[in-house]
C-alpha atoms as a printed R data frame, in Angstrom:
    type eleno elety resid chain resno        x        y       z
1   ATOM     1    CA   UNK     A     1 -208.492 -225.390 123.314
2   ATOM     2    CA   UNK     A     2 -207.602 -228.940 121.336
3   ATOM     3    CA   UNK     A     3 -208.874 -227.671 118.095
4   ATOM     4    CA   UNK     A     4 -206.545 -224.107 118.714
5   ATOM     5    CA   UNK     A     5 -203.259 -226.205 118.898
6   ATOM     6    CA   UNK     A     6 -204.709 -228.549 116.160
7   ATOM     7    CA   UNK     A     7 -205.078 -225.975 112.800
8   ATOM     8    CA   UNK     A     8 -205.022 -227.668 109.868
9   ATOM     9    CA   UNK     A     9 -201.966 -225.922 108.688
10  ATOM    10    CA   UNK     A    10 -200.635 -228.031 112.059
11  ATOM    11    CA   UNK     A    11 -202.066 -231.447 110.412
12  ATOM    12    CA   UNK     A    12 -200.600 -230.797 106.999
13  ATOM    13    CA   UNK     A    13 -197.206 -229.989 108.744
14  ATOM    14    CA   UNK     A    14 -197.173 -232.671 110.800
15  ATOM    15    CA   UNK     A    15 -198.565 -235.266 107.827
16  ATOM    16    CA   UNK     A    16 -196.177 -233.322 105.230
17  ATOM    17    CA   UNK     A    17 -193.417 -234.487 108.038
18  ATOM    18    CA   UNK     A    18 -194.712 -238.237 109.050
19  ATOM    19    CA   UNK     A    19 -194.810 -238.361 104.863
20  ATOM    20    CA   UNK     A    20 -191.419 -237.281 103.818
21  ATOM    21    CA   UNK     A    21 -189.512 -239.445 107.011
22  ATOM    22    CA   UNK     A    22 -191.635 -242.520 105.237
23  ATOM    23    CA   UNK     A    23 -190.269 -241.637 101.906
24  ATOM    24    CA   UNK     A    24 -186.741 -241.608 103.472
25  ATOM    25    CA   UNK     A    25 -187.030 -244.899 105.159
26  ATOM    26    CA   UNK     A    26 -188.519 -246.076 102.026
27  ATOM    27    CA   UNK     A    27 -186.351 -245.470  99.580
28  ATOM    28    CA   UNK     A    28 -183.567 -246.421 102.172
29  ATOM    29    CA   UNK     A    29 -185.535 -249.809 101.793
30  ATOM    30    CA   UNK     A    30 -185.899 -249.748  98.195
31  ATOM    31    CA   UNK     A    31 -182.330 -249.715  97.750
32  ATOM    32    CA   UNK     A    32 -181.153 -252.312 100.169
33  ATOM    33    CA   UNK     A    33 -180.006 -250.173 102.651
34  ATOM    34    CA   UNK     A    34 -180.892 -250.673 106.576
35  ATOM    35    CA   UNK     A    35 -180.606 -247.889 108.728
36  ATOM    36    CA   UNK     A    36 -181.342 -249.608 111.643
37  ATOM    37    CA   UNK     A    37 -177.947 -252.235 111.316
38  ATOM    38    CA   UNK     A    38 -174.565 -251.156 112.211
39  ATOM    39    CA   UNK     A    39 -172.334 -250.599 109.150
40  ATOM    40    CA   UNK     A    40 -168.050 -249.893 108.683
41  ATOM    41    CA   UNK     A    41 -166.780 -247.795 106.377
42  ATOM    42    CA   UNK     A    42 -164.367 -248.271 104.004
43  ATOM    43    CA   UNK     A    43 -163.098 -246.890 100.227
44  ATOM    44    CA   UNK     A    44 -161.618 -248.702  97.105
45  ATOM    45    CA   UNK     A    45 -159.937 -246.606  94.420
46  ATOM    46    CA   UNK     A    46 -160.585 -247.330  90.937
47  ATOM    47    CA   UNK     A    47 -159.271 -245.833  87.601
48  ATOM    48    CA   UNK     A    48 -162.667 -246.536  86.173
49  ATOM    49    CA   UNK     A    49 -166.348 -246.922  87.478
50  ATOM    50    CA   UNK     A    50 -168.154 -246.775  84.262
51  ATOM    51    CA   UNK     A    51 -171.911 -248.371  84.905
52  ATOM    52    CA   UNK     A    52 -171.301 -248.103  89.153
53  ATOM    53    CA   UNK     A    53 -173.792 -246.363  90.747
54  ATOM    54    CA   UNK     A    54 -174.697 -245.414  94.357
55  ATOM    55    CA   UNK     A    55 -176.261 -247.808  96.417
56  ATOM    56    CA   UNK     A    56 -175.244 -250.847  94.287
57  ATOM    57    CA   UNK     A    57 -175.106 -253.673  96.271
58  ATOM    58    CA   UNK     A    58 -171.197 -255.108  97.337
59  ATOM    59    CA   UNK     A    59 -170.386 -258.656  97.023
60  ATOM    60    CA   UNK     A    60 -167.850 -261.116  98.832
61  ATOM    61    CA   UNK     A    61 -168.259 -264.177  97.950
62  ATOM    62    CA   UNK     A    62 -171.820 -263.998  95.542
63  ATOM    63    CA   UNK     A    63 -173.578 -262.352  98.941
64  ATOM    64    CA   UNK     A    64 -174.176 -259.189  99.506
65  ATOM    65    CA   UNK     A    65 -172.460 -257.385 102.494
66  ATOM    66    CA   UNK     A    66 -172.886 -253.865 101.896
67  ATOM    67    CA   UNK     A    67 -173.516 -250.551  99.299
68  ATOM    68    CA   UNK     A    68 -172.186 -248.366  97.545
69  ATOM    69    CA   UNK     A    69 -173.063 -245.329  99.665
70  ATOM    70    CA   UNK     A    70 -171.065 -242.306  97.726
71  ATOM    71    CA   UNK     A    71 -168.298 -242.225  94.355
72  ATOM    72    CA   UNK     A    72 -166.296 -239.118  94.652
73  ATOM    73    CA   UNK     A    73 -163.652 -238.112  92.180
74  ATOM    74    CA   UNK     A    74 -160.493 -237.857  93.824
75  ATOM    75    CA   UNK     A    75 -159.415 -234.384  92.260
76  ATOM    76    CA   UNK     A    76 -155.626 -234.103  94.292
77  ATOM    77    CA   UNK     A    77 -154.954 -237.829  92.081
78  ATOM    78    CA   UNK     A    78 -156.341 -237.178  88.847
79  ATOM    79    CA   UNK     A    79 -157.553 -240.293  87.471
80  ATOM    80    CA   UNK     A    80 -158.529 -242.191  90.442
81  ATOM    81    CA   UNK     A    81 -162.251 -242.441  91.579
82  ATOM    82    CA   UNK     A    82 -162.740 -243.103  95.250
83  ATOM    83    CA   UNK     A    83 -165.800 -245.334  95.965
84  ATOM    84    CA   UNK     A    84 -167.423 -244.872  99.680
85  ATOM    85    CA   UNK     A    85 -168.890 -248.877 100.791
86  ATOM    86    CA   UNK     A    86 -170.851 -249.085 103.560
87  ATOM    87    CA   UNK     A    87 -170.019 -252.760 105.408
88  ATOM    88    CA   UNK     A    88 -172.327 -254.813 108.273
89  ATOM    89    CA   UNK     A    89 -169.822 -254.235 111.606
90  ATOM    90    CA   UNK     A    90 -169.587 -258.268 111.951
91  ATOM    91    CA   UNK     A    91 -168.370 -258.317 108.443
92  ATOM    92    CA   UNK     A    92 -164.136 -258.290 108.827
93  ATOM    93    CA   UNK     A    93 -161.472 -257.376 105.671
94  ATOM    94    CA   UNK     A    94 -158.853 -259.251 105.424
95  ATOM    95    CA   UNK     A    95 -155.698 -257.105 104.913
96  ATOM    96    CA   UNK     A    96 -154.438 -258.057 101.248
97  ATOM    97    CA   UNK     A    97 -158.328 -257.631 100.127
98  ATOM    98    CA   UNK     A    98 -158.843 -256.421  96.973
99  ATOM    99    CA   UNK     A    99 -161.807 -255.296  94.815
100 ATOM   100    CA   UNK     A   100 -163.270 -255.673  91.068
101 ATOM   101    CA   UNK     A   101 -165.913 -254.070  88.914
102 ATOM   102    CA   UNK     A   102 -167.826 -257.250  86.947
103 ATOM   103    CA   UNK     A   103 -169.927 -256.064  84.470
104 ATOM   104    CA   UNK     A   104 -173.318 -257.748  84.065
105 ATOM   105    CA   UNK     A   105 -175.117 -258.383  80.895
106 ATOM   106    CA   UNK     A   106 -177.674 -255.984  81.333
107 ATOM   107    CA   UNK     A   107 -174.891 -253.406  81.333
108 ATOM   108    CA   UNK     A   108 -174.622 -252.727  85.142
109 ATOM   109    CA   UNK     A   109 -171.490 -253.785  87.076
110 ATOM   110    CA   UNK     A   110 -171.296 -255.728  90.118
111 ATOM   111    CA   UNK     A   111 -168.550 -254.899  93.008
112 ATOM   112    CA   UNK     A   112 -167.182 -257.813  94.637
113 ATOM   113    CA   UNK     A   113 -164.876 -258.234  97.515
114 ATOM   114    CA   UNK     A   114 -161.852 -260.778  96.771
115 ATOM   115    CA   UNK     A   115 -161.170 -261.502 100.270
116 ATOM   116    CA   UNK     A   116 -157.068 -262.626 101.067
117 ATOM   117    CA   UNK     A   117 -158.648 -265.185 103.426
118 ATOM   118    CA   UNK     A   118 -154.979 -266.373 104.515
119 ATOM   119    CA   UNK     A   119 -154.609 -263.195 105.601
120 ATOM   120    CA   UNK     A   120 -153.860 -263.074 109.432
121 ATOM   121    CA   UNK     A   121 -154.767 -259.315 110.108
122 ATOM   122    CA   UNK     A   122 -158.139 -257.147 109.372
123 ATOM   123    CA   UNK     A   123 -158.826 -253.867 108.298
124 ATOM   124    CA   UNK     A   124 -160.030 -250.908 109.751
125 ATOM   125    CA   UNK     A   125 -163.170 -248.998 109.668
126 ATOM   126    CA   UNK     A   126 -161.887 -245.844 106.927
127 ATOM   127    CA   UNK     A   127 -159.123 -248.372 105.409
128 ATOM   128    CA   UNK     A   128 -158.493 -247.840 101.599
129 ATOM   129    CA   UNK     A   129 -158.818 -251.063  99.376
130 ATOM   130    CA   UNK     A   130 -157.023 -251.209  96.039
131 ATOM   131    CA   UNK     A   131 -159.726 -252.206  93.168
132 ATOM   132    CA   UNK     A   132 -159.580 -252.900  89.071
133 ATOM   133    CA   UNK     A   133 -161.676 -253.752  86.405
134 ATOM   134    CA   UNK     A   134 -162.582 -257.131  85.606
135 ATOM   135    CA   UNK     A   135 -161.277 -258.132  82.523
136 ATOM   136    CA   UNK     A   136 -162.974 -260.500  80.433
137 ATOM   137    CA   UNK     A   137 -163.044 -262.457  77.361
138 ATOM   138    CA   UNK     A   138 -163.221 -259.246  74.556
139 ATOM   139    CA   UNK     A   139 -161.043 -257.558  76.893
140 ATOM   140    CA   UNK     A   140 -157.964 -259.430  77.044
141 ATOM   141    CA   UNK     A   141 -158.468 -260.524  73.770
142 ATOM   142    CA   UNK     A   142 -158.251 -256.598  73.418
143 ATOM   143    CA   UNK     A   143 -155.213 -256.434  75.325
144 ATOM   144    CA   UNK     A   144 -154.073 -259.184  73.173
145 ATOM   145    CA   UNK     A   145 -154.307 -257.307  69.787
146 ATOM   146    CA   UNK     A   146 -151.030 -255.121  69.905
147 ATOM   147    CA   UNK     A   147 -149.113 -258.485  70.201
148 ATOM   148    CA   UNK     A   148 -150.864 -259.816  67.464
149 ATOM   149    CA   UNK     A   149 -149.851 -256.759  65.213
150 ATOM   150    CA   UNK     A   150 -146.316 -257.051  65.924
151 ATOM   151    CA   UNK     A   151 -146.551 -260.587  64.925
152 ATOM   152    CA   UNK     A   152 -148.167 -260.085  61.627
153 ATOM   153    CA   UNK     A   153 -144.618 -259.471  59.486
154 ATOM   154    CA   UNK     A   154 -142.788 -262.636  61.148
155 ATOM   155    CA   UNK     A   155 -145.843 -264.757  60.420
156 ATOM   156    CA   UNK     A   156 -145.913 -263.274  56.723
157 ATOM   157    CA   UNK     A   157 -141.933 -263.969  56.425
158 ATOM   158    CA   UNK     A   158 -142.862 -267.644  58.343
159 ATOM   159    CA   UNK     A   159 -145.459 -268.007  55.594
160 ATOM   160    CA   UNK     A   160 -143.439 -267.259  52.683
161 ATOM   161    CA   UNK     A   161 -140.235 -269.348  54.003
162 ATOM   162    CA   UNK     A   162 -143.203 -272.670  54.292
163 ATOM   163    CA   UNK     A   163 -143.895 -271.913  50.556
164 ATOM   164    CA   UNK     A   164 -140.946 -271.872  49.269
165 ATOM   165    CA   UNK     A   165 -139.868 -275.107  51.744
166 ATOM   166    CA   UNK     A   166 -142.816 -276.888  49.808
167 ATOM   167    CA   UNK     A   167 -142.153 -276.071  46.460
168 ATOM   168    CA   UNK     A   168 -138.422 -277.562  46.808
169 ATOM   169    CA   UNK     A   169 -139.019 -281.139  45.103
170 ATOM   170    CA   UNK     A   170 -136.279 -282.676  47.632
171 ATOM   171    CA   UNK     A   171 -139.400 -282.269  50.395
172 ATOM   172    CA   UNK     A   172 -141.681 -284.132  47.818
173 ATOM   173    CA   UNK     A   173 -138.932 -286.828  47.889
174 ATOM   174    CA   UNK     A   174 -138.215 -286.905  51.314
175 ATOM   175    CA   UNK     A   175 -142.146 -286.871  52.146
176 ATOM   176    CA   UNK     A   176 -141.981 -290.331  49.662
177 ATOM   177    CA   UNK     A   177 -139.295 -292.067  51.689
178 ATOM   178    CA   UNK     A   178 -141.081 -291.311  54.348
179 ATOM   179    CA   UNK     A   179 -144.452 -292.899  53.388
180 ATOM   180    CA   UNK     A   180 -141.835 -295.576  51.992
181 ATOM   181    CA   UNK     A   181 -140.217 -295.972  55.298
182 ATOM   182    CA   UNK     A   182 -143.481 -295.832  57.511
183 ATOM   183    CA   UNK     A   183 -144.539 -298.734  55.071
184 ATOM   184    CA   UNK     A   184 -141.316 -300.331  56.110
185 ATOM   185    CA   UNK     A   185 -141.937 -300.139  59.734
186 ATOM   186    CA   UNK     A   186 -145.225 -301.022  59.663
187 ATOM   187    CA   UNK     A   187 -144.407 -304.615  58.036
188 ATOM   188    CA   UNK     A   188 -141.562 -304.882  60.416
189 ATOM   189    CA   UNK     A   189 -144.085 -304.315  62.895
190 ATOM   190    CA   UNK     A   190 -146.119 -306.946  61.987
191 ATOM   191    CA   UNK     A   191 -143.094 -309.600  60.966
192 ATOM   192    CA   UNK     A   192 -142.010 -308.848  65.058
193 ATOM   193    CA   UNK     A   193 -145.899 -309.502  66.172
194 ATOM   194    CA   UNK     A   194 -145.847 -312.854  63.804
195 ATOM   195    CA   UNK     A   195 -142.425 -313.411  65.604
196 ATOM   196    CA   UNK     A   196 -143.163 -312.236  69.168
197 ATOM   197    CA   UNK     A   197 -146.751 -314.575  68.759
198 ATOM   198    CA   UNK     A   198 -145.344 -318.090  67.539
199 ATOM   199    CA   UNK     A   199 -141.861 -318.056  66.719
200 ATOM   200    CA   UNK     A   200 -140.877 -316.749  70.258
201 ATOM   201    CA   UNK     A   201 -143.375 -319.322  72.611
202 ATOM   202    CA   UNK     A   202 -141.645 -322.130  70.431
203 ATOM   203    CA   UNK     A   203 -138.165 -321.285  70.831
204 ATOM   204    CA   UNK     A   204 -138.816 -320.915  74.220
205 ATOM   205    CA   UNK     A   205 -140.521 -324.186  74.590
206 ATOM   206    CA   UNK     A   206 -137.302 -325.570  72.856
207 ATOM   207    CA   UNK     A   207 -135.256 -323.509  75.984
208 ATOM   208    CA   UNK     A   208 -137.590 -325.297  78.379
209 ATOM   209    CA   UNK     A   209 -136.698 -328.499  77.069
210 ATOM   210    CA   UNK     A   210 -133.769 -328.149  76.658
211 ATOM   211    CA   UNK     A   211 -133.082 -326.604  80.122
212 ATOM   212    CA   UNK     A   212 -135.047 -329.717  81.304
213 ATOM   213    CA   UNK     A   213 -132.528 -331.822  79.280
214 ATOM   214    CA   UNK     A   214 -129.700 -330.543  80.543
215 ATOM   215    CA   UNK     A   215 -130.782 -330.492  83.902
216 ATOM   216    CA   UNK     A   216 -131.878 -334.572  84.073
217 ATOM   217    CA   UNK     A   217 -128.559 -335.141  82.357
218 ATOM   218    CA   UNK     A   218 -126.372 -332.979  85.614
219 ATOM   219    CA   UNK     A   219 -128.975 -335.210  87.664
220 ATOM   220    CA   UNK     A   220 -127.825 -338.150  86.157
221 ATOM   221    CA   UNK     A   221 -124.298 -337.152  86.004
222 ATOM   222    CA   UNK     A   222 -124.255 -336.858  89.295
223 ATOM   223    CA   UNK     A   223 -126.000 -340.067  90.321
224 ATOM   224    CA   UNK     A   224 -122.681 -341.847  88.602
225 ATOM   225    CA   UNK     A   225 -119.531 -343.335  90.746
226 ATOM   226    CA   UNK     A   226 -117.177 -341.114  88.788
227 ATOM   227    CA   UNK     A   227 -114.373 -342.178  91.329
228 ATOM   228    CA   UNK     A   228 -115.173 -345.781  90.388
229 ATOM   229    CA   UNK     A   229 -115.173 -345.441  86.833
230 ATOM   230    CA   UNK     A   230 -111.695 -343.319  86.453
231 ATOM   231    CA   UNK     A   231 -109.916 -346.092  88.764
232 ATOM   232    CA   UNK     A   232 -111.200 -348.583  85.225
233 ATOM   233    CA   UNK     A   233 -109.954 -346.824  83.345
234 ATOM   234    CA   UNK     A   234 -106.757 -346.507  85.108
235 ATOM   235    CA   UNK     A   235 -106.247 -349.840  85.708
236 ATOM   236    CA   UNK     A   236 -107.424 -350.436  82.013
237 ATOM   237    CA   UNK     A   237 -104.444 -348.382  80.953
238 ATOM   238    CA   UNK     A   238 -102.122 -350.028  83.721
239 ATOM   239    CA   UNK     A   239 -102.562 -353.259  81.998
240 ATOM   240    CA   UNK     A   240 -102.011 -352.367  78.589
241 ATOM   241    CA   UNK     A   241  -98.918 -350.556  79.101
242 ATOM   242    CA   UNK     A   242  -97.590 -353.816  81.185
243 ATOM   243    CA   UNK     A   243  -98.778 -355.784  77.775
244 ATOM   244    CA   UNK     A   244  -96.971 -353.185  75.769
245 ATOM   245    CA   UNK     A   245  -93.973 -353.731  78.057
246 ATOM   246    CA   UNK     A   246  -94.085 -357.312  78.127
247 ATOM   247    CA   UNK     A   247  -94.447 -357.308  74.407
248 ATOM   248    CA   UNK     A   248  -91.377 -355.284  73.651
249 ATOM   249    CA   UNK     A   249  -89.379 -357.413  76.036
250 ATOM   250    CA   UNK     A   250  -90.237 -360.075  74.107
251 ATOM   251    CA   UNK     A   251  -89.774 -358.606  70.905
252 ATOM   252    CA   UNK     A   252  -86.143 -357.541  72.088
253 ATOM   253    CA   UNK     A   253  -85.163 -360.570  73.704
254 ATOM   254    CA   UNK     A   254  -83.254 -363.626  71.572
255 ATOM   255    CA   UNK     A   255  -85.053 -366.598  74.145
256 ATOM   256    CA   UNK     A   256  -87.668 -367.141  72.122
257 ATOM   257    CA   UNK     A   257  -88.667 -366.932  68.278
258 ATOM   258    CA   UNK     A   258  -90.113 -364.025  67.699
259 ATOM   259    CA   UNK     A   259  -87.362 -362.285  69.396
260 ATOM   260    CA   UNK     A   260  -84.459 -364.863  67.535
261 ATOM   261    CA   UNK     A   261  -86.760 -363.524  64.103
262 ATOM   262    CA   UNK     A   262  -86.871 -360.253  64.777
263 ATOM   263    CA   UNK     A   263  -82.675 -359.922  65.958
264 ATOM   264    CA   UNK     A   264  -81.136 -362.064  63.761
265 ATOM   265    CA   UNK     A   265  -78.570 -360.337  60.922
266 ATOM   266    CA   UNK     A   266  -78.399 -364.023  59.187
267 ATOM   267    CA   UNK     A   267  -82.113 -364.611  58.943
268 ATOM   268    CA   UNK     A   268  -82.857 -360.623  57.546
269 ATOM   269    CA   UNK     A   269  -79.474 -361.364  54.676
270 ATOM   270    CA   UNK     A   270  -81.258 -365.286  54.335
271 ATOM   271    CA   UNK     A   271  -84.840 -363.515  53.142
272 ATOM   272    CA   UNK     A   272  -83.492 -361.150  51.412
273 ATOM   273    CA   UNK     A   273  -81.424 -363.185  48.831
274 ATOM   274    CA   UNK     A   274  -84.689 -365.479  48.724
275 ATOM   275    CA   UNK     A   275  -86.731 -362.849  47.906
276 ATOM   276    CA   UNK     A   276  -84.222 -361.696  45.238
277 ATOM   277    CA   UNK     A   277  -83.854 -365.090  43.800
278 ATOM   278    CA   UNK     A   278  -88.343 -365.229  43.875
279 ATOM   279    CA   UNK     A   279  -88.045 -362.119  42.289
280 ATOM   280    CA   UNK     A   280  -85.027 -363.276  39.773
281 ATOM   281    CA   UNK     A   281  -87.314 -366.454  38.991
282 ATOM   282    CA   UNK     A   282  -90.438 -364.314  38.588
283 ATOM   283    CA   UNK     A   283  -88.904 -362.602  35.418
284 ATOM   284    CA   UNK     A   284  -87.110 -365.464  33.855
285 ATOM   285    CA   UNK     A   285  -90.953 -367.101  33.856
286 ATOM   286    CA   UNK     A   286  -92.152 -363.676  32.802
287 ATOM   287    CA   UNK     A   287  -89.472 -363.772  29.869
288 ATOM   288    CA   UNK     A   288  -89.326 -367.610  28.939
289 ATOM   289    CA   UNK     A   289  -92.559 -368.492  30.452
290 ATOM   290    CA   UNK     A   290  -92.316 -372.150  27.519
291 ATOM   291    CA   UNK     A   291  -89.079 -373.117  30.336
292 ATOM   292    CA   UNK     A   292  -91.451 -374.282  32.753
293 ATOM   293    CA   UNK     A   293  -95.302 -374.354  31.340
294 ATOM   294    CA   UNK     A   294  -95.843 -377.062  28.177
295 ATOM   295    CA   UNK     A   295  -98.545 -377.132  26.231
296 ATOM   296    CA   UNK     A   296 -100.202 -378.181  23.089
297 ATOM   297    CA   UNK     A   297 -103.439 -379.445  21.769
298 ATOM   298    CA   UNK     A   298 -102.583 -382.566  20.320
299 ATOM   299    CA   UNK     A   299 -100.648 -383.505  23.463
300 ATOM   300    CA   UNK     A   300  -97.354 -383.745  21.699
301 ATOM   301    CA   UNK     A   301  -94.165 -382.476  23.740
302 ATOM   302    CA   UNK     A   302  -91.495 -379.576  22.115
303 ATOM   303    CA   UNK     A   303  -88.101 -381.280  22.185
């Protein structure tokens, strides 16, 4: 009765069955994808998904969260690509997320997540996540290109205004005074170092002293009875100008000789007429000087 149920068209059935749920699991396995774990949902929309394939892994972070389970061409938006990801349920999307295609150097591209981590609410299982392409190196320089054309005729014009700015021989000149004056400077410079190194320290040791100077001298200047010195010299002056007074009393008064000398008409008309008959006697002896002086060799007197 066993062997009735159990044909071998049965066996192959039931091996041909056991064989292809194997191959499903293991190709599931193959490419990274559990069926036994809970996933989410979710799409990203991309304008290109050249070298994306289905069940690429997806990235957040450098680890892999997910696949790629389906890319369908959205045909009511022509030009967008809708990407299907499959997500582990404990893994949460920031609203804000974004996505990018990197591509690898063997050609491939990776997806990765850029999670807004400051975001404070999360996505939904069936949510749509904006994505773009990665652009690298070549392709901003790329990007960069159309810039660089419309540059091209200033930099020729730039080019041909800094050739004829160097062949103008007032440059060559003014290139000259300026080696002339950086040759200039530079001695300055090292005339102010000479200056700043010993001149400078000595004057200021001359300051020092003299700030010292000046400083014992207040000290000392202070230490003296100025009071005491200035009533001297007051009573210094006092004394002379009673001399002086005294003096001219004297001088003015006829009591005594000086005074009688000094006031007297007769005496000044008495020396005058003396000194006029000195002076009258003076020339006679200057004209007839024989008159008075006698002389001779032999002794023998003039009659």
């Amino acid at each position: 009765m066993k062997d009735k149920y159990f044909t071998i068209e049965v066996k192959v059935a039931i091996t041909a069955i056991i064989a292809i749920i194997l191959l499903f699991f293991g190709m599931k396995f193959l490419k990274g994808i559990d069926i036994f774990k809970s996933t989410r949902t979710y799409y990203i929309t991309f304008s290109d998904v050249t070298g994306l394939a289905k069940s690429n892994p997806v990235y957040a972070g450098g680890f892999a969260v997910g696949n790629v389970k389906d890319i369908i061409y959205d045909y009511n938006n022509p030009g967008n690509i809708v990407v299907q990801i499959e997500l582990d349920k404990k893994m949460k999307i920031p609203a804000g997320t974004s996505a990018e295609l990197l591509s690898t150097m063997l050609g491939g591209v990776n997806l990765n997540l850029l999670l807004n981590n400051g975001a404070q609410d999360f996505l939904q299982a069936g949510d749509t996540i904006s994505g773009r392409m990665h652009l690298g190196a070549l392709d901003k320089a790329e990007t960069m290109i159309p810039a660089f054309e419309k540059l091209l005729p200033k930099l020729d014009s730039i080019l041909a205004t800094v050739n004829v700015l160097v062949a103008d021989p007032s440059i060559r000149e003014t290139l000259h005074n300026l080696d002339d004056l950086s040759r200039n400077l530079n001695e300055s410079s090292q005339q102010l170092t000479h200056l700043l190194k010993y001149d400078v320290p000595r004057v200021t040791a001359n300051l020092n002293e003299i700030g010292h100077n000046t400083s014992r001298f207040t000290s000392n200047l202070a230490d003296l009875n100025l009071q005491a010195t200035l009533d001297s010299v007051n009573n210094t002056v006092n004394e002379v100008n009673r001399l002086t007074a005294s003096l001219n009393g004297k001088l003015n008064s006829k009591d005594n000789s000086l005074g009688m000398l000094l006031s007297s008409r007769a005496l000044h008309d008495s020396l005058t007429a003396v000194s006029g008959s000195a002076n009258a006697l003076l020339m006679d002896l200057k004209s007839h000087p024989k008159r008075y002086v006698h002389f001779s060799v032999f002794g023998k007197k003039d009659k």
